[in-house]
Amino acid sequence: MPSTAGSRLLENYRPPFDATAVRKLRESGAIVVGKTNLDEFGMGSTTEGSAYQVTANPWDLSRVPGGSSGGSAAAVSARQCMVALGSDTGGSVRQPASFCGVVGLKPTYGRVSRYGLVAYASSLDVIGCFGSSVADSGILLGAISGHDKFDATSSKRDIPDYASQFVAIDYLESKPLKGLRVGVIRETLEDGVDSEVISSVRDAVSHLEQLGCTATEVSLPSFSLGLPAYYILASSESSSNLSRYDGVRYGNQVFGDELNSLYGDSRAQGFGSEVKMRILMGTYALSAGYYDAYYKRAQQVRTIIRNSFKEALDNNDILISPAAPTVAYKIGEKKNDPLAMYAGDIMTVNVNLAGLPALVLPCGFVEGGPAGLPVGFQLIGAAFSEEKLLKIGHIFEQTLPGCSFVPPIVADE
Amino acid sequence: MALTLFKGLKSNCFRWYPSVYVARKHGVLYCSMRNAQGQTATTQEKQHTKLKASSKKESGKLEEILKNYEAVIGIETHVQLSTQTKAFCSCPYNYGAQPNTSICPICMGLPGALPVLNSKVIGYAVKLGLALNCKLSLNSKFDRKQYFYPDLPKGYQISQFDIPIATGGYLDVDLPVEFGGGHRKFGITRVDLNRAGVPLLEIVSEPDMRTGIEAAEYAAELQRLVRYLGVSNGNMQEGSLRCDVNISIRPIGQLEFGTKVEIKNLNSFSSVSRAIDFEISRQVLLHSQGQADHIVQETRLWEEGAQKTVTMRKKEGLSDYRYFPEPDLPGVTLTNEYINEIRDSLPELPEMKRRRYEKLGLSMQDVLFLTNDINVAAYFAATIATGADVKLAANWIMGDIAAYMKNEKLSIDDIKLTPKELGELIASIKAGTISGKIGKEILFELMAKGGTVEGIIKEKDLVQIVDPTEIEKIIDRVLVNNPKQLEQYRGGKTKLQGYFAGQVMKETKGKANPGLLNRILLEKLNAKS
Ligand SMILES: [Zn+2]
């Protein structure tokens, strides 16, 4: 099966091996039906950055599905497949899950082998799961998790049986989440976040309280630092990871008189503008004289963020935030405003910087499109606490009243 | 990146599959050394001085000028490790194999492939770090060094930048006697894990060397060390051990360093030494003629044919490799237990061996000969382990055996004489079973054809005649058969004693005990006068 990563440079590339996650799925009996669209090399939040097609949101075909793994989210949302994989470097599974009204799970860094995943930013990249239910997402995670000798950063921790702890609604106690401490991140419900999104998330928190949780507000003062730190680190690593696409081995080689022009011209024609911009940013941030001011400081911010999450999660079982500041927006709306698009990643990038697991669940609707637009909220847990997140999520989705997250184009059939 | 799945995914059919990857067994090291490759700096330098001597008259003036300068020399050495597999994948690696015959997605740098460190590499680095008396970093890490190059599939090299695995050590070197001898201690700045694909260690010295000889001996000692440790075959011609030299000169007394020039393409210890001497002369001449600004920071290439260095590339500022921590590899964490385990398993190192042999009463020349080549060292050690006299064993090895190896172009592992039989031979001579002369004959036979000392003695009936009455009988016969000579002897020509002794030896096929023979012969010769 060709693997293009949404880039012209890999237009005819067929990998000679399966990614470990895919191999494990095949070994578990899964049937792979295809690959889906994404922003080129995972760089984007709308899937408009694909070199091939623009993917539409099943809830409103004039809107983006989110990104970068927008194709997978849209496919699950439109019930074209049971479950799908995506890659989450700064929110690329969770934000499209929110935009498309499906479940999106970003595991702890190291839970799933990255072997075979086309690298964007290696220290942040995680393979994530899409499903139309928490149960499906949990089963998918169980199948792909585990140590892999081909990925030195994969964890050797045991894999819990994620599916076994799901309790059907008829067997739930009246307060099934009694004693659970929920911290609502104050900085994620302030200015710059759509008020309807805020009220949906607050409703979700109320629902959790009805299930027995104790919810308090927590402050993560370093939260806003995550976005610039993320873009510096991700761009830096990607500028290095994309060096291998030099026109010699992949893509359409552009004839050059000398080596540098061969490299330069092949890359100039093969990469899209967003990718080029990030390579430039990353190269700049790693250059002598700028390294300390950019890359090194971003690493220091990363440590601060990791510590502040650790502290908040020592006092709370889970943390809660919106999955994105808005619901799905119009195709083309932010295409010429990259900073506005980047700002949309504020809810998710911190979790990647801290390496933590997070689950995005649809929790409500905002007016728009033919039948409203789904809103997702994010549950963040301590490292390797996927089991807990899935358990809470499963109870939440079964007990949330009056919500069916099936898009009208599917429901009407 | 993204992928969709259809129904058919059932939670009860998940199985934990045994991985298809099979770990390779490590451990084959090849340290055997042919004579042609078994160079030591010492043997090659002899030739070098001869070459230089011929042009001494012309350069007499230069020699005078050179006395006013000192050179500052540091060496960066790359040692190719003799692991069975490449550094970051399980492809076999052998020197001399066709390039790209064993490749996989990892070493091809295919999208999605990730490096996994061959743990053997860490063990080798720790060994070398300990052997170089370094401080080991309990936590070191890998970094990416980035540049575009056709042979670099990923556009970066995995190396260690700011936290190398070992730092701050030293290397003991004993200079050869013919160059004035002396002990030197050269500082080691760092040992780091370096380069993708072929596993390499980089060893950076302090700028502690002052002459070509010192630098060549440093490199030779490093080669010895990696061979003793079994971490590399250390072969310079193959490029398993590569030395890049940094050299600057300054007037004696000046504290600040001169402009540093790098020399590459040094394929033997003698080229290290000669390139440095050439470069010192070149720089000193420029400096002494007021052209110090013509010494520029650059990389120069040693041209073996022309015996000179030429500009390869000028350095215009420092290259920006945009180093950053390698996110695909976790940091390298060493525990004290692990380090101690390796320390306890280290073999006796050249420096320790030299000091021990010195204490056994061997001269420095003997010590160097017997320890420079790991195979010779092992042969000597095995010989004295049979109880053979240390000094005699050394003499045999350095004398007749070394000469034979040189003539026949063999390494010590190729000769058929085993250390056990050499021990036997030495013992047989000492015990008087055979004479020294016969011992020598047997030695050559054993070296060429093998066999045992006992077997040859029996086969050829070579046991020494130590019975005085038997010797006396033979002497009598010789005297009777040579009346003329006897008369001359008794007439005062006492030199003829040798003639009679020779006749007796001829009669006994050399088996007569020489001491006994001479004593009895002298008695007989003088008795009737
Ligand atoms: Zn390989």
PDB file of C-alpha atoms in Angstrom, chain B residues 110-194:
ATOM      1  CA  LEU B 110      13.489   4.685   5.183  1.00  0.00           C
ATOM      2  CA  PRO B 111      10.558   6.753   6.436  1.00  0.00           C
ATOM      3  CA  GLY B 112       9.356   5.378   9.761  1.00  0.00           C
ATOM      4  CA  ALA B 113      12.468   3.319  10.515  1.00  0.00           C
ATOM      5  CA  LEU B 114      14.144   3.995  13.852  1.00  0.00           C
ATOM      6  CA  PRO B 115      17.665   3.393  15.150  1.00  0.00           C
ATOM      7  CA  VAL B 116      18.165   0.983  18.034  1.00  0.00           C
ATOM      8  CA  LEU B 117      21.594   0.988  19.633  1.00  0.00           C
ATOM      9  CA  ASN B 118      23.625  -2.204  19.530  1.00  0.00           C
ATOM     10  CA  SER B 119      24.374  -2.670  23.237  1.00  0.00           C
ATOM     11  CA  LYS B 120      27.777  -4.178  22.441  1.00  0.00           C
ATOM     12  CA  VAL B 121      28.896  -0.717  21.373  1.00  0.00           C
ATOM     13  CA  ILE B 122      28.340   0.644  24.883  1.00  0.00           C
ATOM     14  CA  GLY B 123      30.302  -2.229  26.415  1.00  0.00           C
ATOM     15  CA  TYR B 124      33.217  -1.569  24.071  1.00  0.00           C
ATOM     16  CA  ALA B 125      33.141   2.145  24.810  1.00  0.00           C
ATOM     17  CA  VAL B 126      33.206   1.472  28.543  1.00  0.00           C
ATOM     18  CA  LYS B 127      36.121  -0.934  28.109  1.00  0.00           C
ATOM     19  CA  LEU B 128      38.127   1.590  26.163  1.00  0.00           C
ATOM     20  CA  GLY B 129      37.150   4.406  28.519  1.00  0.00           C
ATOM     21  CA  LEU B 130      38.393   2.401  31.494  1.00  0.00           C
ATOM     22  CA  ALA B 131      41.560   1.333  29.695  1.00  0.00           C
ATOM     23  CA  LEU B 132      42.259   4.999  28.955  1.00  0.00           C
ATOM     24  CA  ASN B 133      41.814   5.866  32.646  1.00  0.00           C
ATOM     25  CA  CYS B 134      38.806   8.047  31.845  1.00  0.00           C
ATOM     26  CA  LYS B 135      35.944   9.185  34.006  1.00  0.00           C
ATOM     27  CA  LEU B 136      32.806   7.507  32.689  1.00  0.00           C
ATOM     28  CA  SER B 137      29.584   9.486  32.356  1.00  0.00           C
ATOM     29  CA  LEU B 138      26.820   7.592  34.117  1.00  0.00           C
ATOM     30  CA  ASN B 139      24.361   9.508  31.963  1.00  0.00           C
ATOM     31  CA  SER B 140      25.358  10.412  28.449  1.00  0.00           C
ATOM     32  CA  LYS B 141      23.203  10.922  25.391  1.00  0.00           C
ATOM     33  CA  PHE B 142      23.190  10.898  21.633  1.00  0.00           C
ATOM     34  CA  ASP B 143      22.938  13.941  19.412  1.00  0.00           C
ATOM     35  CA  ARG B 144      22.236  14.508  15.766  1.00  0.00           C
ATOM     36  CA  LYS B 145      24.974  16.093  13.705  1.00  0.00           C
ATOM     37  CA  GLN B 146      23.304  17.424  10.587  1.00  0.00           C
ATOM     38  CA  TYR B 147      24.639  17.920   7.090  1.00  0.00           C
ATOM     39  CA  PHE B 148      23.778  16.843   3.573  1.00  0.00           C
ATOM     40  CA  TYR B 149      26.020  14.232   2.024  1.00  0.00           C
ATOM     41  CA  PRO B 150      25.220  11.517  -0.522  1.00  0.00           C
ATOM     42  CA  ASP B 151      26.342   8.703   1.781  1.00  0.00           C
ATOM     43  CA  LEU B 152      24.265   9.985   4.656  1.00  0.00           C
ATOM     44  CA  PRO B 153      20.743   8.658   4.030  1.00  0.00           C
ATOM     45  CA  LYS B 154      19.043  10.578   6.809  1.00  0.00           C
ATOM     46  CA  GLY B 155      20.862  13.878   6.472  1.00  0.00           C
ATOM     47  CA  TYR B 156      22.358  13.513   9.920  1.00  0.00           C
ATOM     48  CA  GLN B 157      24.785  11.381  11.825  1.00  0.00           C
ATOM     49  CA  ILE B 158      24.158  10.054  15.309  1.00  0.00           C
ATOM     50  CA  SER B 159      27.035  10.996  17.590  1.00  0.00           C
ATOM     51  CA  GLN B 160      27.723  12.392  21.018  1.00  0.00           C
ATOM     52  CA  PHE B 161      28.140  16.133  21.229  1.00  0.00           C
ATOM     53  CA  ASP B 162      28.231  17.766  24.639  1.00  0.00           C
ATOM     54  CA  ILE B 163      28.108  14.729  26.945  1.00  0.00           C
ATOM     55  CA  PRO B 164      30.536  12.029  25.743  1.00  0.00           C
ATOM     56  CA  ILE B 165      30.520   8.617  27.398  1.00  0.00           C
ATOM     57  CA  ALA B 166      34.017   9.083  28.853  1.00  0.00           C
ATOM     58  CA  THR B 167      36.237  12.088  29.584  1.00  0.00           C
ATOM     59  CA  GLY B 168      39.502  13.150  31.155  1.00  0.00           C
ATOM     60  CA  GLY B 169      41.856  10.174  30.907  1.00  0.00           C
ATOM     61  CA  TYR B 170      45.401   9.497  29.795  1.00  0.00           C
ATOM     62  CA  LEU B 171      47.479   7.038  27.840  1.00  0.00           C
ATOM     63  CA  ASP B 172      50.928   5.823  28.936  1.00  0.00           C
ATOM     64  CA  VAL B 173      53.459   5.455  26.174  1.00  0.00           C
ATOM     65  CA  ASP B 174      57.030   4.138  26.324  1.00  0.00           C
ATOM     66  CA  LEU B 175      59.083   5.610  23.519  1.00  0.00           C
ATOM     67  CA  PRO B 176      61.408   3.179  21.727  1.00  0.00           C
ATOM     68  CA  VAL B 177      64.970   2.977  22.952  1.00  0.00           C
ATOM     69  CA  GLU B 178      66.405   3.941  19.565  1.00  0.00           C
ATOM     70  CA  PHE B 179      64.643   7.288  19.858  1.00  0.00           C
ATOM     71  CA  GLY B 180      66.017   7.998  23.243  1.00  0.00           C
ATOM     72  CA  GLY B 181      63.368   6.032  25.094  1.00  0.00           C
ATOM     73  CA  GLY B 182      61.402   7.584  27.897  1.00  0.00           C
ATOM     74  CA  HIS B 183      57.942   7.378  29.316  1.00  0.00           C
ATOM     75  CA  ARG B 184      55.175   9.776  28.250  1.00  0.00           C
ATOM     76  CA  LYS B 185      51.689  10.337  29.572  1.00  0.00           C
ATOM     77  CA  PHE B 186      49.355  11.851  26.981  1.00  0.00           C
ATOM     78  CA  GLY B 187      46.003  13.271  28.075  1.00  0.00           C
ATOM     79  CA  ILE B 188      42.722  11.964  26.664  1.00  0.00           C
ATOM     80  CA  THR B 189      40.028  14.635  26.392  1.00  0.00           C
ATOM     81  CA  ARG B 190      37.111  12.397  25.528  1.00  0.00           C
ATOM     82  CA  VAL B 191      35.876   9.090  24.186  1.00  0.00           C
ATOM     83  CA  ASP B 192      32.535   9.276  22.406  1.00  0.00           C
ATOM     84  CA  LEU B 193      30.161   7.077  20.471  1.00  0.00           C
ATOM     85  CA  ASN B 194      30.163   8.259  16.932  1.00  0.00           C
TER      86      ASN B 194
END
